[in-house]
Coordinates of C-alpha atoms in Angstrom, one line a residue:
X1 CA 0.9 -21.2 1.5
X2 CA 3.8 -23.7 2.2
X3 CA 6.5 -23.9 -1.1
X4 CA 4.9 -26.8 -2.3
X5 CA 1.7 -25.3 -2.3
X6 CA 3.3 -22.5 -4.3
X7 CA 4.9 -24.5 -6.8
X8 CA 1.6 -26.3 -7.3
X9 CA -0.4 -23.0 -7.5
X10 CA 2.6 -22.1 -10.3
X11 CA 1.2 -25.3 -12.4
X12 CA -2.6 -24.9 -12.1
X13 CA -5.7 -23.4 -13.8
X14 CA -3.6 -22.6 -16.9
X15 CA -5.2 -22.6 -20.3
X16 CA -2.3 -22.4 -23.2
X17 CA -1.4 -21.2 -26.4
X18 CA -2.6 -20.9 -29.6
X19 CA -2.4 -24.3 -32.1
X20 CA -0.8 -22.1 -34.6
X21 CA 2.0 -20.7 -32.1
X22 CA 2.6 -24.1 -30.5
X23 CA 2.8 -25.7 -34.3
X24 CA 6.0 -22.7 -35.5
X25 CA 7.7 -23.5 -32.1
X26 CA 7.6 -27.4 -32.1
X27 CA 8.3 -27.4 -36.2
X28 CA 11.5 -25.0 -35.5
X29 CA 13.6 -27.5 -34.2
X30 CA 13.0 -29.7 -38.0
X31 CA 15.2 -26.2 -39.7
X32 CA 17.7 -26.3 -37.0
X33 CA 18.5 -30.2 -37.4
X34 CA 18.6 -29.4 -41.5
X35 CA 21.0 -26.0 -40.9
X36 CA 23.2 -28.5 -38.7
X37 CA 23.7 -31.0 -41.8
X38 CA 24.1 -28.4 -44.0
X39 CA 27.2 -26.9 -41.6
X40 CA 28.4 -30.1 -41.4
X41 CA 28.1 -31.0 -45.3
X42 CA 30.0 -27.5 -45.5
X43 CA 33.1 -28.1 -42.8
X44 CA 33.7 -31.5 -43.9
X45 CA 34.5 -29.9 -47.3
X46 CA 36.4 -27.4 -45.8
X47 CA 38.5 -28.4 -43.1
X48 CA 38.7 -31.6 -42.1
X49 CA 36.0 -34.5 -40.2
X50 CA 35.2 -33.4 -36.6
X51 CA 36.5 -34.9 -33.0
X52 CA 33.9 -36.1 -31.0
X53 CA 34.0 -32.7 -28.8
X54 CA 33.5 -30.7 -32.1
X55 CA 30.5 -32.7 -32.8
X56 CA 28.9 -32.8 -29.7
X57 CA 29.1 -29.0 -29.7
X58 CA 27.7 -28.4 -33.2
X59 CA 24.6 -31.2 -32.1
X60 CA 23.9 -29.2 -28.8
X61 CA 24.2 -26.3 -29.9
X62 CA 21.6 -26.7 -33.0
X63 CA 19.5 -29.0 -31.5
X64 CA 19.2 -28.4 -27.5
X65 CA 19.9 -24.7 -27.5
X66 CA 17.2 -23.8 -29.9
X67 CA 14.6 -25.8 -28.0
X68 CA 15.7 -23.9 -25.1
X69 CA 15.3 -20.6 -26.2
X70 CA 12.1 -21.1 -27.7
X71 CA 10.5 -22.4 -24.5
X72 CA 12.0 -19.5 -22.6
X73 CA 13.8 -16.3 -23.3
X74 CA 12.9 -16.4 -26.9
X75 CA 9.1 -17.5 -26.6
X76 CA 7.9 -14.5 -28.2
X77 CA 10.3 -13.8 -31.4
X78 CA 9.6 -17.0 -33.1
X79 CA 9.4 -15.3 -36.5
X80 CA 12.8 -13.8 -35.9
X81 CA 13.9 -17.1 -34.7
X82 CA 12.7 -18.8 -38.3
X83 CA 14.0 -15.9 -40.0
X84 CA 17.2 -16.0 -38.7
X85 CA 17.8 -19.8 -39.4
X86 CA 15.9 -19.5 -42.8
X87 CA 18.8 -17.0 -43.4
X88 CA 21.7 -19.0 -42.2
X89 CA 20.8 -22.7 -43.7
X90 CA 20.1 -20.5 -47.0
X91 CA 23.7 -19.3 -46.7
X92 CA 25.3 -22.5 -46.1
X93 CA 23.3 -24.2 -49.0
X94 CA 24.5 -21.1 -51.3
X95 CA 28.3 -21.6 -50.0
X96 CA 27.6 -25.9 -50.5
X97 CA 26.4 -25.0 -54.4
X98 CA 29.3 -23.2 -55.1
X99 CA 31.5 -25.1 -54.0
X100 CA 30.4 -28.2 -55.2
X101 CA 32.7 -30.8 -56.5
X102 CA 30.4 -33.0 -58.5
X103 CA 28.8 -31.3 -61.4
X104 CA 30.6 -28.4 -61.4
X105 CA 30.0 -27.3 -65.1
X106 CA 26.4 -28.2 -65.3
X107 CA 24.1 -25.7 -65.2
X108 CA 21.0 -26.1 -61.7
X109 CA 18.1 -27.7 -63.6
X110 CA 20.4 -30.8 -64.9
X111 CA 22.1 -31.5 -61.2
X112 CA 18.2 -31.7 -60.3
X113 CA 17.1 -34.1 -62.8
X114 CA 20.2 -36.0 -61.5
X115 CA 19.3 -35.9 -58.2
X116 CA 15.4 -37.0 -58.6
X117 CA 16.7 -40.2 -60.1
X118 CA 19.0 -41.4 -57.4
X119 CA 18.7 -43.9 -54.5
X120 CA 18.4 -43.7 -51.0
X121 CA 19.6 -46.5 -48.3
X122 CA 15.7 -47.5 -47.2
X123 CA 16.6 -49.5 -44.1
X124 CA 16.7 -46.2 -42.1
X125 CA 14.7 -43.5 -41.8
X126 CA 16.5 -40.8 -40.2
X127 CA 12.9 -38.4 -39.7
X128 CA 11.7 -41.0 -37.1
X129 CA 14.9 -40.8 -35.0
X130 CA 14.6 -37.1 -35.3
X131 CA 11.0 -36.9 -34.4
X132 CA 11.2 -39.0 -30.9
X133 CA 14.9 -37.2 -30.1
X134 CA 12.9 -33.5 -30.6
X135 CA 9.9 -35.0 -28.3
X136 CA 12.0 -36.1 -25.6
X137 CA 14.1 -33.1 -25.9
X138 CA 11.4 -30.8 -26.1
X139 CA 9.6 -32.6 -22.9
X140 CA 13.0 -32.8 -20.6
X141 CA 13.9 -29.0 -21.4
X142 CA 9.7 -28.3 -20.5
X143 CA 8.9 -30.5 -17.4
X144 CA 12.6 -28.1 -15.6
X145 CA 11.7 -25.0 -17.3
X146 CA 7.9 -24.8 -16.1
X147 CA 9.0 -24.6 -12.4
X148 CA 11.0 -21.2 -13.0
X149 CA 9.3 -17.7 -14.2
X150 CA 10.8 -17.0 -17.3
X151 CA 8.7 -19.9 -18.7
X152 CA 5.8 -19.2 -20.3
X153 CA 2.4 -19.9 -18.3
X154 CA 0.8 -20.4 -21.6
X155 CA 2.8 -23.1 -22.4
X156 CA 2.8 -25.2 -19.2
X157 CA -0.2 -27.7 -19.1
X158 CA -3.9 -26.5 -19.4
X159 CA -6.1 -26.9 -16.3
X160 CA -9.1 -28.8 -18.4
X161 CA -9.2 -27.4 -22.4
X162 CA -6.8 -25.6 -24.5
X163 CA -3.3 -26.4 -26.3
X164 CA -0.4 -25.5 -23.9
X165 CA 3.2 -26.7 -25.1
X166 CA 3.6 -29.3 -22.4
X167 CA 0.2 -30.9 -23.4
X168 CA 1.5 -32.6 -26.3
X169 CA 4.4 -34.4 -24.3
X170 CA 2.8 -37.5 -23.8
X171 CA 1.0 -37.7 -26.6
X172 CA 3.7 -37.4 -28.8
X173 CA 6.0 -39.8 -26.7
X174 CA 3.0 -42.5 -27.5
X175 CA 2.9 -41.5 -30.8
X176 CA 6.4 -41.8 -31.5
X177 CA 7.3 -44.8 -29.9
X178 CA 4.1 -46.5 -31.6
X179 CA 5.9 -45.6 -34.9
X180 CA 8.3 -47.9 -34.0
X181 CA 6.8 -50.7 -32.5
X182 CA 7.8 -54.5 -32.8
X183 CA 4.7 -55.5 -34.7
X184 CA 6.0 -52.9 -37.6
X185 CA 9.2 -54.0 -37.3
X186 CA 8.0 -58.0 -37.6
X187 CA 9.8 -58.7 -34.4
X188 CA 6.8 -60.7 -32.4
X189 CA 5.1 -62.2 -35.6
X190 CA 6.5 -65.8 -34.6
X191 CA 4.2 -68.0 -32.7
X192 CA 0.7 -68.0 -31.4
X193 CA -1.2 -65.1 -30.1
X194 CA -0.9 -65.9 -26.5
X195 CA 3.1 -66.6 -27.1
X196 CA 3.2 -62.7 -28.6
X197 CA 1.1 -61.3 -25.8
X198 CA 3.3 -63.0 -23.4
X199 CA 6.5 -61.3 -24.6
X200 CA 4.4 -57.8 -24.7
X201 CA 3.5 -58.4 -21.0
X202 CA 7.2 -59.2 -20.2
X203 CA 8.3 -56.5 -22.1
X204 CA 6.5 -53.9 -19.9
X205 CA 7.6 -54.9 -16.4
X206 CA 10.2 -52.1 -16.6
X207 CA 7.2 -50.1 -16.7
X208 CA 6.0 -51.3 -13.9
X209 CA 8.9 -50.7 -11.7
X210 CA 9.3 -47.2 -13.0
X211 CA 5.5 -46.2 -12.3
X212 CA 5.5 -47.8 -9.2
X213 CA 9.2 -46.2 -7.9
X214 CA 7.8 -43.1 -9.0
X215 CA 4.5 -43.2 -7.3
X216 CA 6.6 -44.4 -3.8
X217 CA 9.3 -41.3 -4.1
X218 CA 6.9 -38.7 -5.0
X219 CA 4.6 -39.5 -1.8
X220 CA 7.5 -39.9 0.6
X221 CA 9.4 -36.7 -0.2
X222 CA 6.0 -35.0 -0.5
X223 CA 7.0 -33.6 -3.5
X224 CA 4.3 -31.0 -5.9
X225 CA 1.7 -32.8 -7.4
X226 CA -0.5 -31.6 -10.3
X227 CA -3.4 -33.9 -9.0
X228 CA -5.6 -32.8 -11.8
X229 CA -3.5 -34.1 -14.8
X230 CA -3.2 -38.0 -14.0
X231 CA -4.7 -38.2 -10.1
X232 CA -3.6 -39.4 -7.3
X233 CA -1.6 -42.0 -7.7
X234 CA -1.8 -42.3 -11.3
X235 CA 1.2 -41.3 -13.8
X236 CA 2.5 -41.5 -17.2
X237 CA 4.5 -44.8 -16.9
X238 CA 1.3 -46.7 -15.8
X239 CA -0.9 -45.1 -18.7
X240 CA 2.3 -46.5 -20.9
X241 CA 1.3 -49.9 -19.3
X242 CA -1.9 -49.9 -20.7
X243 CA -1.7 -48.5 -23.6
X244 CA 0.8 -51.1 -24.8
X245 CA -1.1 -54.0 -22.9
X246 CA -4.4 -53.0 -25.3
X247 CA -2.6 -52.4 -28.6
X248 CA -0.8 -55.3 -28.2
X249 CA -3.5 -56.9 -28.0
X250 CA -5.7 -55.0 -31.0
X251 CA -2.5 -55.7 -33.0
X252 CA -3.3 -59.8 -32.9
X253 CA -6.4 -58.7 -34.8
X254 CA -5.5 -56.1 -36.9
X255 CA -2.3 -55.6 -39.2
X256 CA -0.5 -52.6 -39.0
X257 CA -1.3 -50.8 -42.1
X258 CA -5.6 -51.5 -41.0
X259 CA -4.7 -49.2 -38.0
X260 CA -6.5 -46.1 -38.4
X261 CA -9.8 -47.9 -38.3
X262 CA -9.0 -49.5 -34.9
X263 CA -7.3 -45.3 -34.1
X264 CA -10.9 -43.4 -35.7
X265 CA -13.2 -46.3 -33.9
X266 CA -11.8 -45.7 -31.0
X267 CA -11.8 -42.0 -31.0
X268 CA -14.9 -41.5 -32.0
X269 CA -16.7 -44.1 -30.0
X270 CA -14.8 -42.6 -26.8
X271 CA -15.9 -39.0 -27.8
X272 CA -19.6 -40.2 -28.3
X273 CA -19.3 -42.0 -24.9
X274 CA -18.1 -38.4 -23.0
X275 CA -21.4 -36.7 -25.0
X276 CA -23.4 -39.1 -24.6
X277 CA -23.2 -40.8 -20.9
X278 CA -22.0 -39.3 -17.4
X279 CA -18.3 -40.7 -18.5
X280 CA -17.6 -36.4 -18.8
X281 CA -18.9 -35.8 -15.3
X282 CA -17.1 -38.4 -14.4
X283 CA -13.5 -37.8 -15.3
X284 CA -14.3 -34.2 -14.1
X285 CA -16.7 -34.3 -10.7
X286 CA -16.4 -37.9 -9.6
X287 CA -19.1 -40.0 -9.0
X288 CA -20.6 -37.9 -6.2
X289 CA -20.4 -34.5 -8.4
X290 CA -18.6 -32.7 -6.3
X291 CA -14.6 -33.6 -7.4
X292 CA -14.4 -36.8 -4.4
X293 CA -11.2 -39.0 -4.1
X294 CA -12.1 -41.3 -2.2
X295 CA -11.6 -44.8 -3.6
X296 CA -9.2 -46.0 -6.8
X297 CA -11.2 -44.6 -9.7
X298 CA -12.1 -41.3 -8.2
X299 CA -8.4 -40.8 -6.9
X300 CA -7.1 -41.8 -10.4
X301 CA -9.7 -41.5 -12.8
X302 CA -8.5 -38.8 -15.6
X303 CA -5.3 -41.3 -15.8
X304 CA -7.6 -44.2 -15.9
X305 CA -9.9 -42.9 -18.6
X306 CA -7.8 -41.2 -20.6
X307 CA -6.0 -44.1 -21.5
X308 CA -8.4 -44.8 -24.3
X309 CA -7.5 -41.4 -26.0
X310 CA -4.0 -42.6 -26.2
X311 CA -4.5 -46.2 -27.3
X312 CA -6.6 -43.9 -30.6
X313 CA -3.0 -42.0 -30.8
X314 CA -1.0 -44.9 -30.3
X315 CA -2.4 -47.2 -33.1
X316 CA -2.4 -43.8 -35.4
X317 CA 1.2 -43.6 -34.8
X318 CA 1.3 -47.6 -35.8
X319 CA -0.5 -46.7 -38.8
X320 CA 2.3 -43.8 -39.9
X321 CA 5.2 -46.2 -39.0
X322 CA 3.8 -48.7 -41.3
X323 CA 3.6 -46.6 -44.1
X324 CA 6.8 -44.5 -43.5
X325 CA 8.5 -47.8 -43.5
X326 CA 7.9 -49.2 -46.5
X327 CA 10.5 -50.0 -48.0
X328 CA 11.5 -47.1 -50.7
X329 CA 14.2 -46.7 -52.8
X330 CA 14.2 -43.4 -54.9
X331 CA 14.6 -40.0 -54.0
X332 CA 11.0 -39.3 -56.1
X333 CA 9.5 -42.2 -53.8
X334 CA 10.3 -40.0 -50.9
X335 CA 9.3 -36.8 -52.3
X336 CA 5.5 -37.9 -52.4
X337 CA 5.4 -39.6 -48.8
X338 CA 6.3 -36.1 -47.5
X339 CA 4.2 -34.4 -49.7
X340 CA 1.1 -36.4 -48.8
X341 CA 1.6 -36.8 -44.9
X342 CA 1.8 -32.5 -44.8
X343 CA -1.3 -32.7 -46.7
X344 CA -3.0 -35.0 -44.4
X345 CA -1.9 -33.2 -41.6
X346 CA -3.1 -29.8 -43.0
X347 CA -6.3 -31.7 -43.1
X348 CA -6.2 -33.1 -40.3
X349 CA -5.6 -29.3 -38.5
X350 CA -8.6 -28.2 -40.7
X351 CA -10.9 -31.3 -39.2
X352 CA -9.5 -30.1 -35.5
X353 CA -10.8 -26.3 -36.1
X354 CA -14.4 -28.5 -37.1
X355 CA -14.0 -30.1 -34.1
X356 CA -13.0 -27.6 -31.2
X357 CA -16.3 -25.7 -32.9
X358 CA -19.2 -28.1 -33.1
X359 CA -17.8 -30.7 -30.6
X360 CA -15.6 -29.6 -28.1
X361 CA -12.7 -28.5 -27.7
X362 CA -9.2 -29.8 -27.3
X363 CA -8.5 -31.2 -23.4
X364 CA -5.3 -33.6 -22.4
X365 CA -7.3 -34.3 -18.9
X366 CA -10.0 -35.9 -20.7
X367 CA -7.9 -36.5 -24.1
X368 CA -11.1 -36.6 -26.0
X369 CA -11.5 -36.6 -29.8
X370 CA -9.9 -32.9 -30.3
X371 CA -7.2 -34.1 -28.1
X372 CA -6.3 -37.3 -30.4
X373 CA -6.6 -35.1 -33.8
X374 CA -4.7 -32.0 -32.5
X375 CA -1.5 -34.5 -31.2
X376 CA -1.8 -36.5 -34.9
X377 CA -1.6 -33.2 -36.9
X378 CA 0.8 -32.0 -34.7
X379 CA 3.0 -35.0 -35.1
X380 CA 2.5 -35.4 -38.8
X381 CA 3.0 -32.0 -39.6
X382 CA 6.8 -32.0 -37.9
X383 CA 7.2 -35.6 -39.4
X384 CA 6.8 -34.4 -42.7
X385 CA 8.9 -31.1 -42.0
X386 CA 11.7 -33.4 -41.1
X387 CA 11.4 -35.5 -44.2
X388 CA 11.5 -32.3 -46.4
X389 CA 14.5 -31.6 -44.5
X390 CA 16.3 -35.1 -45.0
X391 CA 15.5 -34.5 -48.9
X392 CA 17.6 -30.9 -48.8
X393 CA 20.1 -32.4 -47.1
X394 CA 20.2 -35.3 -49.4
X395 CA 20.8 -33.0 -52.5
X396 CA 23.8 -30.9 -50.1
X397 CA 25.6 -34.2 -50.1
X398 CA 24.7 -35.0 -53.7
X399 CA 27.0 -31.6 -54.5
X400 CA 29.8 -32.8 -52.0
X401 CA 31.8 -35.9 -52.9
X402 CA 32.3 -38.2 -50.0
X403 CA 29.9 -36.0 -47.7
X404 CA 29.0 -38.3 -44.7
X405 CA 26.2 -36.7 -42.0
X406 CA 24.8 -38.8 -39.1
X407 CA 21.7 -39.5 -38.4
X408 CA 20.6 -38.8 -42.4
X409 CA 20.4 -41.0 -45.4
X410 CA 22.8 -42.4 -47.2
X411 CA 23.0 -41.9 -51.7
X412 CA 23.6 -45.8 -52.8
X413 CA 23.4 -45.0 -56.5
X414 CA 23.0 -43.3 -58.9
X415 CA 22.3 -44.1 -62.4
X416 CA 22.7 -41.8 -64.7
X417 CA 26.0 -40.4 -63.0
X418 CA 29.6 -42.0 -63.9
X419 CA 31.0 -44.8 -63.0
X420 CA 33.8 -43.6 -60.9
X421 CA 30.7 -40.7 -59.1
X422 CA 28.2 -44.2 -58.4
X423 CA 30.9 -46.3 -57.0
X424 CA 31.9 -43.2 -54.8
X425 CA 28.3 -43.4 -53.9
X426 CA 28.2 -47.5 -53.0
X427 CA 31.6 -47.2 -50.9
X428 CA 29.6 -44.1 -48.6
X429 CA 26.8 -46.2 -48.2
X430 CA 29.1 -49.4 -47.3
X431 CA 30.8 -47.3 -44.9
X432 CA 30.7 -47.9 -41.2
X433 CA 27.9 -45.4 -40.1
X434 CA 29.1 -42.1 -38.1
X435 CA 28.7 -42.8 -34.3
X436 CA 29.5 -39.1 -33.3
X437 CA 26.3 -38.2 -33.3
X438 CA 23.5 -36.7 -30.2
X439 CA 20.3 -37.4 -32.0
X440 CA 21.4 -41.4 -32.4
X441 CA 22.8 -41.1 -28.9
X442 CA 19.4 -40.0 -27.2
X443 CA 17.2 -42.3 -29.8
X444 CA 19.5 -45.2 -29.0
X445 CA 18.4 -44.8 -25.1
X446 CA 15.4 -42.6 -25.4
X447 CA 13.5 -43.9 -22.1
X448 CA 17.0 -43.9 -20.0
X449 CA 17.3 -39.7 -21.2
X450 CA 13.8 -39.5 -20.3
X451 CA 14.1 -41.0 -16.4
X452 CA 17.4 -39.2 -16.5
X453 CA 15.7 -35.7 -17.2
X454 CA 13.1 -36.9 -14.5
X455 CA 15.6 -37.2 -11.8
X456 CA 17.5 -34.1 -12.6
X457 CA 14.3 -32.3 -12.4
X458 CA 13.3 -33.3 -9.2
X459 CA 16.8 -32.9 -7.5
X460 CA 17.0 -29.3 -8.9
X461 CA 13.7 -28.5 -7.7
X462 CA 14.0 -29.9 -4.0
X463 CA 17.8 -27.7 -4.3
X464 CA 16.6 -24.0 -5.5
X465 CA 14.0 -22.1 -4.7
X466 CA 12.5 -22.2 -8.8
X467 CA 9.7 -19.9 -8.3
X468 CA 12.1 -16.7 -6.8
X469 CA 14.8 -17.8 -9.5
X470 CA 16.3 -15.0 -11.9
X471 CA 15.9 -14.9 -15.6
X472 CA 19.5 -15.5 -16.0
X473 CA 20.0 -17.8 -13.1
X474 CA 17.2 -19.9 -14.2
X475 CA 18.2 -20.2 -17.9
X476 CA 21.9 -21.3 -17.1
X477 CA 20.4 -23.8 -14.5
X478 CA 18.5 -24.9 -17.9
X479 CA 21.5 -25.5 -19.8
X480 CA 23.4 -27.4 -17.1
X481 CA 20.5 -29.7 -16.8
X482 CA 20.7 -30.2 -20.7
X483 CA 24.1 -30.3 -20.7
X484 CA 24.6 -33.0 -17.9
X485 CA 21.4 -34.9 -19.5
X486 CA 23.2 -34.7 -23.2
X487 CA 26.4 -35.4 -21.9
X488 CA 25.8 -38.7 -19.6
X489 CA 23.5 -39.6 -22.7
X490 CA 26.0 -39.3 -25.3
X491 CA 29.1 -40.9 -23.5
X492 CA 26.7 -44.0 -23.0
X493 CA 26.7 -44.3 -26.9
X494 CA 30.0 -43.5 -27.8
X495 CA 31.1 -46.5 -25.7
X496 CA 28.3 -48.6 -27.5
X497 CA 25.9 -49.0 -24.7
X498 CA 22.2 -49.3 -25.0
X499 CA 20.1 -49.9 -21.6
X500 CA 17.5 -52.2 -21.6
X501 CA 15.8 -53.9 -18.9
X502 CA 14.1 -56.3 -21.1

């Protein structure tokens, strides 16, 4: 077999991991993100505010490194992974209670009734920015990592059913950036229909560029091809395409918050179609039966036809964005929204065990009904994770006086407090927002970090051999690549640079 035959081989007939072991990996990174506000809370109180090196660090470190070692060296200790971080953010939050300087005197259950009736800045929700930073970090670190052996197998991307850890990856990247999507945030509500369509069609044309460069250098270097997860000639940025070409165009017709009709419709109507018709054969065998791909649709058809599963996630994404949103105030407000989205997602996980039983089971290549349900609950069930987390943090900074954490909300008031404590409160939230800060950095040009990672990959695999790589050897190739990524990423903030094409 020639190497890229190998590396190919590497990639294939792979069928995953549990839902419940891919869930505590993808939900760890949602306590690392807390324990690094709660550090920061804590050194801000004790020393001094950090230099942009120091801050860089404590971001890498907490939010990159853990990623890392849970995809790799660490895959199989997640409980001592959880433990030990459940551990240290208890610490911190014991050290930040003791020290506090507001309410020093007054005994735990006051400061709480305190807390429950302040205000929150609502214009920002720091959860979303941390759920699309941990899906693009999570898919950079994976689409390296999968080429070398200490990955695990069962996380790289299933052959036709099962949940693998790379799976998700473009189902959460649709479901994130659907959360945040113009028509939520009212920015293509003026003029007619055919004037808003217009802008979405312009707005893709980077797209188009980046599908069609990457289709052109991947046949001309002959570089590894899993042919069986998009086809041919078929990838991600073109299934982007039309995803955003057909909600944009549902979206004329249906507001935001009416979503999840357009997302269950779609779903299930799709699923009935694969049960139903030859559309299963198809995707699978071809039109002759026999796995031909010869012409367009049978070179490309699991891209092609598994478009439809990610329009159902995309416009469930819209849905969450529109109600995450809304505009809240109080601390209580905030409290229920993450209650109820982990309750919907536990029942959502509950609906995809009904599923993968008396339907079928969960398959990216086809991304059928389980599919949809399993990337929802997966997404909901961090989304709310990091809202519980924003909520702990919140009361850390209520202790501290003058506590300031990027990328986390801001206390505006609070009304039962003094006068001298609430206008302490106003000035923080008046403040110029921190800038030294890696999850705004990679939000702030999340599709740059993700050709970046792209790139990197691709030059590191045509450089070493990945498949004859050492443990150790592969992992600090990891963390350069993360590093470099992170780096480049970061330095494009902190000189106030966002790259758009459009």
């Amino acid at each position: 077999m020639s190497q890229k035959q190998m590396k190919e081989a590497f990639v294939s007939n792979l069928n995953g991991c549990s839902v419940l072991e891919f869930t505590q990996g993808f939900c760890f990174p949602a306590l690392c993100i807390l324990c690094r506000g709660l550090l920061i809370v804590l050194s801000q109180h004790l020393w001094s505010s950090h230099t942009r090196r120091t801050r860089f660090f404590i971001d890498f470190v907490f939010l990159i490194v853990p990623l890392m070692t849970t995809l790799t060296i660490l895959s199989s200790f997640q409980y001592l992974e959880y433990l030990t971080a459940i551990l240290f953010g208890a610490g911190l939050f014991y050290q930040i209670y003791c020290r506090r300087t507001c309410y020093a005197k007054m005994p735990g259950q006051k400061i709480l009734e305190k807390f429950l009736k302040i205000s929150l800045e609502s214009e920002y929700i720091p959860a979303i920015s941390c759920f699309r930073v941990i899906t693009s970090a999570y898919t950079a670190v994976a689409i390296l990592a999968v080429d070398f052996p200490l990955f695990p197998r069962r996380y790289a991307k299933t052959e036709l059913y099962g949940t693998g850890g790379m799976d998700y990856g473009a189902g959460g990247f649709v479901f994130g950036m659907a959360m945040v999507c113009p028509e939520i945030r009212r920015k293509c509500m003026e003029g007619s229909r055919c004037d808003r369509f217009t802008k979405s069609l312009y707005s893709i044309w980077p797209l188009v560029l980046l599908g069609a460069g990457r289709l052109i250098i991947i046949k001309s270097i002959d570089y590894q091809e899993h042919i069986t997860e998009y086809g041919v000639h078929w990838n991600f940025f073109f299934t982007l395409i039309v995803v955003k070409l057909v909600t944009s165009l549902l979206l004329m017709f249906f507001p935001p918050n009416k979503s999840w009709i357009v997302a269950i419709g779609t779903t299930v109507l799709y699923q009935l179609a694969l049960d139903l018709t030859p559309l299963k054969r198809l995707i699978l065998y071809g039109t002759d039966g026999s796995g031909t791909r010869v012409g367009l649709l049978n070179a490309n058809r699991e891209g092609i036809m598994s478009t439809l599963g990610y329009v159902a996630i995309y416009m469930a994404g819209v849905q969450t964005g529109s109600y995450v949103l809304k505009k809240r105030s109080h601390i209580k407000d905030w409290i229920k929204v993450a209650y109820g989205i982990l309750l919907l997602a536990i029942s959502l996980f509950v609906s995809l065990y009904v599923v993968q039983v008396y339907v079928e089971a969960v398959s990216r290549r086809i991304a059928n009904l389980a599919f949809c349900i399993w990337i929802v609950a997966s997404s909901l069930i961090l989304l709310s994770c990091l809202l519980l987390g924003d909520i702990i943090l919140s009361f850390a900074k209520f202790l501290i006086q003058g506590a300031l954490v990027p990328c986390s909300w801001k206390l505006v008031q609070s009304p039962a407090t003094s006068k001298k404590r609430s206008e302490s409160l106003m000035s923080q939230a008046e403040g110029k927002k921190p800038s030294l800060c890696l999850i705004t950095a990679i939000n702030r040009n999340q599709l740059i970090f993700f050709l970046l990672s792209n790139i990197t990959t691709g030059l590191i695999n045509l450089l070493v051999d990945t498949l004859h790589s050492s443990t150790l050897w592969a992992f600090f190739l990891l963390n350069l690549y993360m590093f470099t990524n992170c780096l480049i990423i970061y330095m494009l903030h902190l000189q106030d640079k966002t790259i758009k094409f459009w």
